[in-house]
Coordinates of C-alpha atoms in Angstrom, one line a residue:
Chain A
M52 CA -36.9 16.6 47.5
I53 CA -34.7 14.5 49.7
S54 CA -33.3 16.3 52.7
L55 CA -29.7 17.5 52.5
D56 CA -28.7 15.2 55.3
R57 CA -30.0 12.1 53.5
D58 CA -28.4 13.3 50.2
T59 CA -25.1 13.6 51.9
S60 CA -25.5 10.4 53.7
R61 CA -26.4 8.5 50.5
L62 CA -23.5 10.0 48.6
I63 CA -21.1 9.0 51.3
D64 CA -22.4 5.5 51.2
E65 CA -22.0 5.4 47.5
V66 CA -18.5 6.8 47.7
N67 CA -17.5 4.3 50.3
A68 CA -19.0 1.5 48.3
G69 CA -17.3 2.8 45.1
K70 CA -20.6 3.2 43.4
V71 CA -21.1 6.9 43.0
S72 CA -21.9 8.0 39.5
R73 CA -22.0 11.3 37.6
E74 CA -25.8 11.0 37.6
S75 CA -26.1 10.4 41.3
L76 CA -23.7 13.3 42.0
A77 CA -25.9 15.6 39.9
A78 CA -29.0 14.5 41.8
Y79 CA -27.8 15.8 45.1
S80 CA -28.6 19.3 46.4
W81 CA -26.0 20.5 48.9
T82 CA -25.5 23.7 50.5
P83 CA -22.6 25.6 48.9
Q84 CA -20.6 25.0 52.1
E85 CA -21.2 21.2 52.1
S86 CA -20.4 21.0 48.5
E87 CA -17.2 23.0 49.0
R88 CA -16.0 20.9 51.9
L89 CA -16.6 17.6 50.0
A90 CA -15.0 18.9 46.8
R91 CA -12.0 20.2 48.7
Y92 CA -11.6 16.9 50.5
F93 CA -11.7 14.8 47.3
V94 CA -9.4 17.1 45.4
L95 CA -6.9 17.0 48.2
A96 CA -7.3 13.3 48.7
R97 CA -6.5 12.7 45.1
S98 CA -2.9 13.6 45.6
Q99 CA -2.5 11.3 48.6
F100 CA -4.3 8.5 46.8
N101 CA -1.9 8.8 43.9
S102 CA 1.1 8.8 46.2
V103 CA -0.1 5.6 47.9
K104 CA -0.6 4.0 44.6
K105 CA 2.9 5.1 43.5
I106 CA 4.5 3.7 46.7
I107 CA 2.8 0.3 46.2
Q108 CA 4.1 0.3 42.6
F109 CA 7.6 1.4 43.7
V110 CA 8.0 -1.4 46.3
S111 CA 6.5 -4.0 44.0
G112 CA 8.8 -3.0 41.2
C113 CA 11.8 -3.1 43.5
I114 CA 10.9 -6.7 44.4
I115 CA 10.7 -7.6 40.7
L116 CA 14.0 -5.9 39.9
S117 CA 15.7 -7.3 43.0
E118 CA 15.1 -10.8 41.6
S119 CA 17.3 -9.9 38.7
A120 CA 19.8 -7.6 40.2
S121 CA 22.5 -9.0 37.9
L122 CA 20.8 -7.1 35.1
G123 CA 21.7 -3.9 36.8
G124 CA 18.4 -3.4 38.6
G125 CA 20.2 -2.7 41.9
R126 CA 20.8 1.0 41.2
E127 CA 17.1 1.6 40.3
V128 CA 16.1 -0.3 43.4
F129 CA 18.0 1.8 45.8
H130 CA 17.0 5.0 44.1
S131 CA 13.3 4.0 44.0
L132 CA 13.1 2.9 47.6
S133 CA 14.6 6.1 48.7
A134 CA 12.0 8.0 46.6
A135 CA 9.2 5.8 47.9
K136 CA 10.2 6.4 51.6
D137 CA 10.3 10.2 51.0
L138 CA 6.9 10.0 49.3
L139 CA 5.5 7.9 52.1
D140 CA 6.5 10.4 54.8
K141 CA 5.0 13.2 52.8
A142 CA 1.8 11.4 52.0
D143 CA 1.4 10.2 55.6
E144 CA 1.7 13.7 57.0
E145 CA -0.6 15.2 54.4
T146 CA -3.3 12.6 54.7
R147 CA -3.4 13.0 58.5
S148 CA -3.8 16.7 58.1
L149 CA -6.6 16.5 55.5
P150 CA -9.7 18.3 56.4
V151 CA -12.2 15.5 56.6
P152 CA -15.9 16.5 56.3
A153 CA -18.3 14.6 58.5
G154 CA -19.3 11.3 56.9
V155 CA -16.3 10.7 54.7
S156 CA -14.2 9.4 57.6
R157 CA -14.5 5.9 56.3
H158 CA -13.0 6.9 53.0
H159 CA -10.3 8.7 54.8
Q160 CA -9.7 5.7 56.9
H161 CA -9.1 3.5 53.8
L162 CA -6.3 5.9 52.9
L163 CA -4.9 5.7 56.4
D164 CA -5.1 1.9 56.4
A165 CA -3.2 1.8 53.1
L166 CA -0.5 4.1 54.5
S167 CA -0.3 2.1 57.7
C168 CA 0.5 -1.1 55.7
L169 CA 3.2 0.7 53.8
R170 CA 4.7 2.2 57.0
E171 CA 4.8 -1.3 58.4
I172 CA 6.8 -2.4 55.4
F173 CA 9.4 0.3 55.9
R174 CA 9.4 -0.4 59.6
R175 CA 10.0 -4.1 59.3
F176 CA 12.4 -4.1 56.5
V177 CA 15.5 -1.9 56.1
L178 CA 14.5 -1.5 52.5
T179 CA 17.9 -0.7 51.1
E180 CA 20.2 -3.6 50.6
Q181 CA 17.8 -6.0 52.4
V182 CA 15.3 -6.0 49.6
L183 CA 17.9 -7.5 47.4
H184 CA 18.4 -10.4 49.8
L185 CA 14.9 -11.2 51.1
K186 CA 14.3 -14.7 52.5
R187 CA 11.1 -16.4 51.4
D188 CA 9.2 -15.7 54.6
Q189 CA 10.2 -12.0 54.5
S190 CA 9.1 -11.6 50.9
D191 CA 5.8 -13.3 51.8
Q192 CA 5.3 -10.8 54.6
L193 CA 6.2 -7.9 52.4
L194 CA 3.9 -9.0 49.6
Y195 CA 1.1 -9.6 52.1
L196 CA 1.4 -6.0 53.4
L197 CA 1.5 -4.7 49.8
K198 CA -1.7 -6.6 49.0
M199 CA -3.4 -5.2 52.1
A200 CA -2.3 -1.7 51.1
N201 CA -3.6 -2.2 47.6
E202 CA -7.0 -3.6 48.9
S203 CA -7.4 -0.5 51.2
L204 CA -6.6 1.8 48.3
K205 CA -9.1 0.0 46.1
S206 CA -11.7 0.7 48.7
A207 CA -10.9 4.4 48.4
S208 CA -10.8 4.3 44.6
N209 CA -13.5 5.9 42.4
F210 CA -13.2 6.7 38.8
E211 CA -15.8 9.4 38.9
L212 CA -13.9 11.3 41.5
G213 CA -10.6 10.9 39.8
L214 CA -9.3 8.3 42.2
D215 CA -8.3 5.8 39.6
M216 CA -6.4 2.6 40.3
V217 CA -5.5 2.6 36.6
E218 CA -5.0 5.8 34.8
L219 CA -6.5 5.2 31.4
N220 CA -5.5 8.4 29.6
S221 CA -2.3 6.7 28.3
S222 CA -3.9 3.3 27.8
C223 CA -4.9 1.4 24.7
A224 CA -8.0 0.4 26.6
C225 CA -10.2 3.5 26.7
G226 CA -12.7 3.5 24.0
H227 CA -13.8 7.1 24.1
Chain B
M269 CA 8.0 -28.5 8.1
K270 CA 5.9 -26.5 10.5
D271 CA 6.4 -26.9 14.2
Y272 CA 4.1 -24.3 15.6
S273 CA 0.4 -23.4 15.2
I274 CA -0.7 -19.9 15.9
W275 CA -4.2 -18.6 16.8
V276 CA -5.3 -15.1 17.6
L277 CA -8.0 -15.3 20.2
E278 CA -10.4 -12.4 20.8
Y279 CA -11.4 -12.1 24.5
S280 CA -13.2 -8.7 24.4
Y281 CA -13.6 -5.7 22.2
V282 CA -14.4 -2.0 22.0
P283 CA -17.0 -1.4 19.2
D284 CA -16.2 2.2 18.7
Y285 CA -12.5 3.0 19.4
H286 CA -11.3 6.3 18.1
K287 CA -9.4 5.8 14.9
S288 CA -6.7 8.2 15.9
G289 CA -5.9 5.8 18.8
V290 CA -4.7 3.2 16.4
I291 CA -3.3 5.3 13.6
Y292 CA -1.3 8.4 14.5
G293 CA -2.8 11.5 13.2
A294 CA -6.1 10.1 12.1
H295 CA -8.0 12.8 13.8
N296 CA -11.7 13.3 13.1
E297 CA -11.8 10.1 11.1
G298 CA -14.4 8.4 13.3
Y299 CA -14.3 5.1 15.1
V300 CA -13.3 1.5 14.4
K301 CA -13.9 -1.8 16.2
L302 CA -10.9 -2.7 18.4
P303 CA -10.7 -6.3 19.2
Y304 CA -8.8 -7.3 22.4
C305 CA -6.8 -10.5 21.8
Y306 CA -4.1 -12.7 23.0
V307 CA -2.1 -15.1 20.8
L308 CA -1.8 -18.9 21.4
I309 CA 1.3 -20.6 20.0
K310 CA 1.3 -24.4 20.2
G311 CA 3.9 -26.8 19.2
K312 CA 7.0 -28.8 20.1
G313 CA 5.3 -29.8 23.3
R314 CA 4.8 -26.2 24.3
T315 CA 1.7 -24.2 25.0
I316 CA 2.5 -20.5 24.8
L317 CA 0.6 -17.3 25.1
V318 CA 1.6 -13.8 23.9
D319 CA 0.0 -11.5 26.6
V320 CA -2.8 -12.5 28.9
G321 CA -5.5 -9.8 28.6
F322 CA -6.9 -7.8 31.5
N323 CA -8.2 -8.9 34.8
N324 CA -12.0 -8.6 34.7
K325 CA -12.2 -9.1 38.5
E326 CA -10.4 -5.9 39.1
Y327 CA -11.6 -3.5 36.5
G328 CA -13.8 -5.2 33.9
K329 CA -17.0 -3.6 35.0
V330 CA -15.5 -0.2 35.3
L331 CA -14.0 -0.5 31.8
A332 CA -17.2 -1.9 30.4
D333 CA -19.3 0.9 31.9
R334 CA -17.1 3.8 31.2
F335 CA -15.0 3.0 28.2
G336 CA -17.2 0.7 26.1
V337 CA -15.3 -2.5 26.5
K338 CA -17.7 -5.3 25.7
N339 CA -18.1 -9.0 26.1
W340 CA -15.1 -9.9 28.2
Q341 CA -14.6 -13.6 28.4
S342 CA -12.3 -15.5 30.7
P343 CA -9.2 -17.3 29.5
K344 CA -10.9 -20.6 30.4
V345 CA -13.8 -19.8 28.0
V346 CA -11.6 -18.3 25.3
L347 CA -9.0 -21.1 25.3
D348 CA -11.6 -23.8 25.5
E349 CA -12.5 -22.9 21.9
V350 CA -9.1 -24.3 20.8
G351 CA -9.0 -27.2 23.2
V352 CA -6.6 -25.6 25.7
K353 CA -6.9 -25.0 29.4
P354 CA -5.3 -22.1 31.2
E355 CA -3.4 -24.6 33.3
D356 CA -1.8 -26.0 30.1
V357 CA 0.0 -22.8 29.3
D358 CA 3.6 -23.1 30.3
T359 CA 5.0 -19.9 28.8
V360 CA 3.7 -16.3 28.5
F361 CA 5.6 -13.6 26.5
V362 CA 4.4 -10.3 27.8
T363 CA 4.8 -7.7 25.1
H364 CA 4.4 -4.8 27.6
A365 CA 3.0 -4.3 31.1
H366 CA -0.2 -2.4 30.4
F367 CA -3.0 -3.8 32.4
D368 CA -4.8 -5.0 29.3
H369 CA -1.9 -7.2 28.4
F370 CA -0.4 -8.2 31.8
G371 CA -3.6 -8.4 33.9
N372 CA -4.6 -12.0 34.0
I373 CA -1.4 -13.4 35.5
E374 CA -3.2 -15.4 38.2
D375 CA -5.3 -17.4 35.6
F376 CA -2.1 -19.1 34.4
P377 CA -0.7 -20.9 37.5
N378 CA 1.8 -23.0 35.6
A379 CA 3.3 -20.5 33.3
T380 CA 6.6 -18.7 33.3
F381 CA 6.4 -15.1 32.2
Y382 CA 8.9 -13.2 30.1
L383 CA 9.1 -9.5 30.2
Q384 CA 11.7 -6.9 29.3
E385 CA 13.6 -5.6 32.4
R386 CA 13.5 -2.1 31.0
E387 CA 9.7 -2.2 31.1
I388 CA 9.9 -2.2 34.9
S389 CA 13.1 -0.3 35.5
K390 CA 12.3 2.7 33.3
W391 CA 8.7 2.8 34.5
M392 CA 10.1 3.1 38.0
W393 CA 12.3 5.9 36.8
A394 CA 9.2 7.6 35.4
M395 CA 7.6 7.2 38.8
S396 CA 10.4 9.0 40.5
L397 CA 9.8 12.1 38.3
P398 CA 7.7 15.0 39.7
E399 CA 3.9 14.8 39.6
Q400 CA 3.6 16.7 36.3
F401 CA 5.1 13.7 34.5
G402 CA 2.3 11.4 35.7
W403 CA 1.2 10.7 32.2
L404 CA 4.2 8.4 31.7
M405 CA 2.9 6.0 34.4
G406 CA -0.5 5.4 33.0
A407 CA -2.2 2.1 32.3
M408 CA -0.2 0.2 34.9
D409 CA -2.3 -1.5 37.6
P410 CA -0.7 -1.7 41.0
G411 CA -2.4 -5.0 41.6
D412 CA -0.7 -6.4 38.4
I413 CA 2.7 -5.2 39.6
I414 CA 2.2 -6.9 43.0
R415 CA 1.2 -10.1 41.2
G416 CA 4.3 -9.6 39.1
A417 CA 6.4 -9.4 42.3
E418 CA 4.8 -12.6 43.4
L419 CA 5.8 -14.2 40.2
A420 CA 9.3 -13.0 40.7
R421 CA 9.4 -14.3 44.2
D422 CA 8.2 -17.7 42.9
G423 CA 10.9 -17.7 40.1
R424 CA 8.2 -17.5 37.4
L425 CA 9.1 -14.1 36.0
V426 CA 12.1 -13.9 33.7
L427 CA 13.4 -10.4 32.9
I428 CA 15.0 -10.1 29.6
D429 CA 17.6 -7.5 28.6
G430 CA 17.2 -6.8 24.9
D431 CA 16.8 -9.4 22.1
R432 CA 16.8 -13.1 23.0
E433 CA 17.0 -15.4 20.0
D434 CA 15.7 -19.0 20.5
V435 CA 14.2 -18.1 23.9
L436 CA 12.4 -21.3 23.1
P437 CA 13.3 -23.5 20.2
G438 CA 12.3 -21.6 17.1
I439 CA 11.0 -18.5 19.0
D440 CA 12.8 -15.2 19.3
L441 CA 12.0 -12.1 21.4
F442 CA 13.0 -8.7 20.1
A443 CA 13.2 -5.6 22.2
A444 CA 11.6 -2.4 21.0
F445 CA 12.7 0.2 23.6
D446 CA 11.0 3.5 24.0
T447 CA 8.2 2.8 21.5
H448 CA 4.6 2.1 22.7
T449 CA 6.1 1.7 26.1
F450 CA 9.6 1.9 27.7
G451 CA 10.3 -1.8 27.3
S452 CA 8.0 -3.3 24.7
Q453 CA 9.0 -6.4 22.9
F454 CA 7.6 -8.5 20.0
V455 CA 7.8 -12.2 19.2
R456 CA 9.0 -14.1 16.1
V457 CA 7.9 -17.6 15.5
K458 CA 10.1 -19.5 13.0
N459 CA 8.4 -22.4 11.3
G460 CA 10.7 -22.9 8.4
E461 CA 13.4 -25.5 7.9
T462 CA 16.2 -22.8 7.8
G463 CA 14.5 -20.8 10.5
T464 CA 13.3 -17.7 8.7
E465 CA 11.4 -18.5 5.5
D466 CA 8.2 -19.2 7.3
S467 CA 8.3 -16.8 10.1
W468 CA 5.5 -14.8 11.8
I469 CA 5.7 -11.7 13.9
L470 CA 3.4 -11.2 16.8
A471 CA 3.6 -7.4 17.2
G472 CA 1.9 -6.7 20.5
D473 CA 0.9 -3.0 20.5
L474 CA 3.8 -1.9 18.3
V475 CA 1.5 -2.4 15.3
Y476 CA -2.2 -2.1 16.0
V477 CA -3.7 -2.5 12.6
F478 CA -2.5 -3.4 9.0
D479 CA -2.2 0.3 8.1
N480 CA 0.6 0.8 10.6
A481 CA 2.9 -1.6 8.7
E482 CA 1.4 -1.5 5.2
G483 CA 0.5 2.2 4.9
R484 CA -2.8 3.9 4.9
D485 CA -3.5 3.2 1.3
G486 CA -1.4 0.1 1.2
D487 CA 1.4 2.3 -0.1
G488 CA 4.0 0.8 2.2
V489 CA 4.6 4.0 4.2
Y490 CA 4.6 3.1 7.9
V491 CA 2.3 5.0 10.2
P492 CA 2.9 4.7 13.9
V493 CA 0.2 3.7 16.4
G494 CA -1.6 6.5 18.1
L495 CA -0.1 6.0 21.6
A496 CA 3.5 6.0 22.6
S497 CA 5.5 6.9 25.7
G498 CA 8.5 6.5 23.5
S499 CA 8.9 8.1 20.1
Q500 CA 7.2 7.7 16.8
T501 CA 10.5 7.3 15.1
N502 CA 11.3 4.3 17.3
L503 CA 7.9 2.8 16.5
L504 CA 8.7 3.0 12.8
L505 CA 12.2 1.6 13.3
A506 CA 10.7 -1.3 15.2
T507 CA 8.1 -1.9 12.4
D508 CA 11.0 -1.9 9.9
K509 CA 12.8 -4.5 12.0
M510 CA 9.8 -6.7 12.0
M511 CA 9.5 -6.4 8.2
T512 CA 13.1 -7.3 7.8
L513 CA 12.6 -10.4 10.0
V514 CA 9.9 -11.7 7.7
D515 CA 11.5 -11.0 4.4
R516 CA 9.4 -7.8 4.1
D517 CA 6.2 -9.6 3.7
P518 CA 3.7 -7.5 5.7
T519 CA 1.1 -10.2 5.8
R520 CA 3.4 -12.0 8.3
V521 CA 3.2 -9.2 10.8
I522 CA 0.2 -10.0 13.0
P523 CA -1.5 -7.0 14.6
I524 CA -3.7 -8.3 17.4
H525 CA -6.0 -5.3 17.5
E526 CA -6.9 -5.6 13.7
Q527 CA -10.5 -6.6 13.1
R528 CA -9.6 -7.3 9.4
L529 CA -7.5 -10.3 10.4
V530 CA -10.7 -12.3 9.9
E531 CA -10.6 -11.3 6.2
R532 CA -7.0 -12.4 5.7
F533 CA -6.9 -15.7 7.6
P534 CA -9.4 -18.5 8.3
S535 CA -11.6 -17.7 11.2
R536 CA -14.8 -18.4 13.0
V537 CA -17.0 -16.8 15.6
S538 CA -17.5 -18.5 18.9
E539 CA -20.8 -19.0 20.7
K540 CA -19.8 -16.0 22.8
G541 CA -19.6 -13.9 19.7
L542 CA -15.8 -13.6 19.7
H543 CA -13.4 -14.3 16.8
I544 CA -10.9 -17.1 16.6
V545 CA -8.3 -16.5 13.8
E546 CA -6.1 -19.3 12.6
I547 CA -2.8 -17.8 11.4
T548 CA -1.0 -21.1 10.7
L549 CA -1.2 -24.8 11.6
A550 CA 1.7 -27.0 12.6
D551 CA 2.1 -30.3 10.8
G552 CA -0.4 -32.8 12.1
E553 CA -2.5 -30.1 13.9
T554 CA -6.2 -29.9 13.2
S555 CA -8.0 -26.7 12.3
K556 CA -9.9 -25.0 15.1
V557 CA -11.9 -22.9 12.7
R558 CA -12.9 -25.2 9.9
Q559 CA -15.4 -28.0 10.3

């Protein structure tokens, strides 16, 4: 049998590479304490993961609506940006206080990187009225940061662990 | 006189999709093949797509491994079967923003995309709800929404507010709010001289299969699709609106997830094992399915 350390190490590699499978999870033999710590981390991380995803979607949606504010999108934009900022503050604080078991620090760092990009967006742009009047170079910067945040989040994503970039439960795409 | 040709192009499929997913209430009735398609409309100097499929680079393998989605082929390969390149596409009508309809944006660099404004704004409203309402936000890929924002920045995303007749000559968009999604829409193509006698409806996911519009036994009693963030009532009303727009001829409502389209219209199978269904041909256009 593979030693516990190697088991954990391999799992962490797989998680970080987004390759962990149900079969590989079942193959590991952890101590109850190790198992508990990892499970706790990923359960708690799921909420932060979903928050980051939601903030990315909020800000992207605001840009889309801001291009057609004449349709009445302005009201939703202001409301959504305010909600996104509140969510960001909460997610940032909770992610930093997550208990991170040894070895999953890279996964945790992906979440922090995504949050860092999003904080930078809110730091650079007064995302209230300004988002309705972005100049081209500003929207380029904003979209670049959004894409960076999305890439970091993708690095932390994993369907097996419930960290899904796309939730398929309400999708016409899931075959089973 | 027919101005537009229409082809339904399969780009992937699920061999065993649960039947209750396509027909509301069809529990424990087994599985059906669910083709994934987009629709090509060609005519009047225009090359138009209805939806663009999902982005295989992002989630194709995950979907294939976990959810049984098979044989995804790129727009380049799929469109080549009918002599079109992705760069030729100048217009895309997005029926709704689920990732399997709105995912391949970047493969169409010269297209302008049309989407209902409500599809974005009400989805954002849903996001602002507490976590327990998370189901309402499903199937939207953040990467797609970022790419949508890039389209908006580039002036290539047109948000529509409700119905838009003659969005292009002879082509109408009709809103179907709070149905399959918050801001779904469907497309009518008018080929007839007077504008309606030779019309076709491209239903998006408002009608998955024939049974939704024609009844489970062909009895004409509408049955909603199996997935809606809006209401079943609204789905039925949207179906009835489609029927009204085609003089109540159900064969003119085209459901893109219906495998039996190949039995109703001329078709062939490509070398990749995917179906090409020819709904109608414009005057002077050559068939892409008949030798």
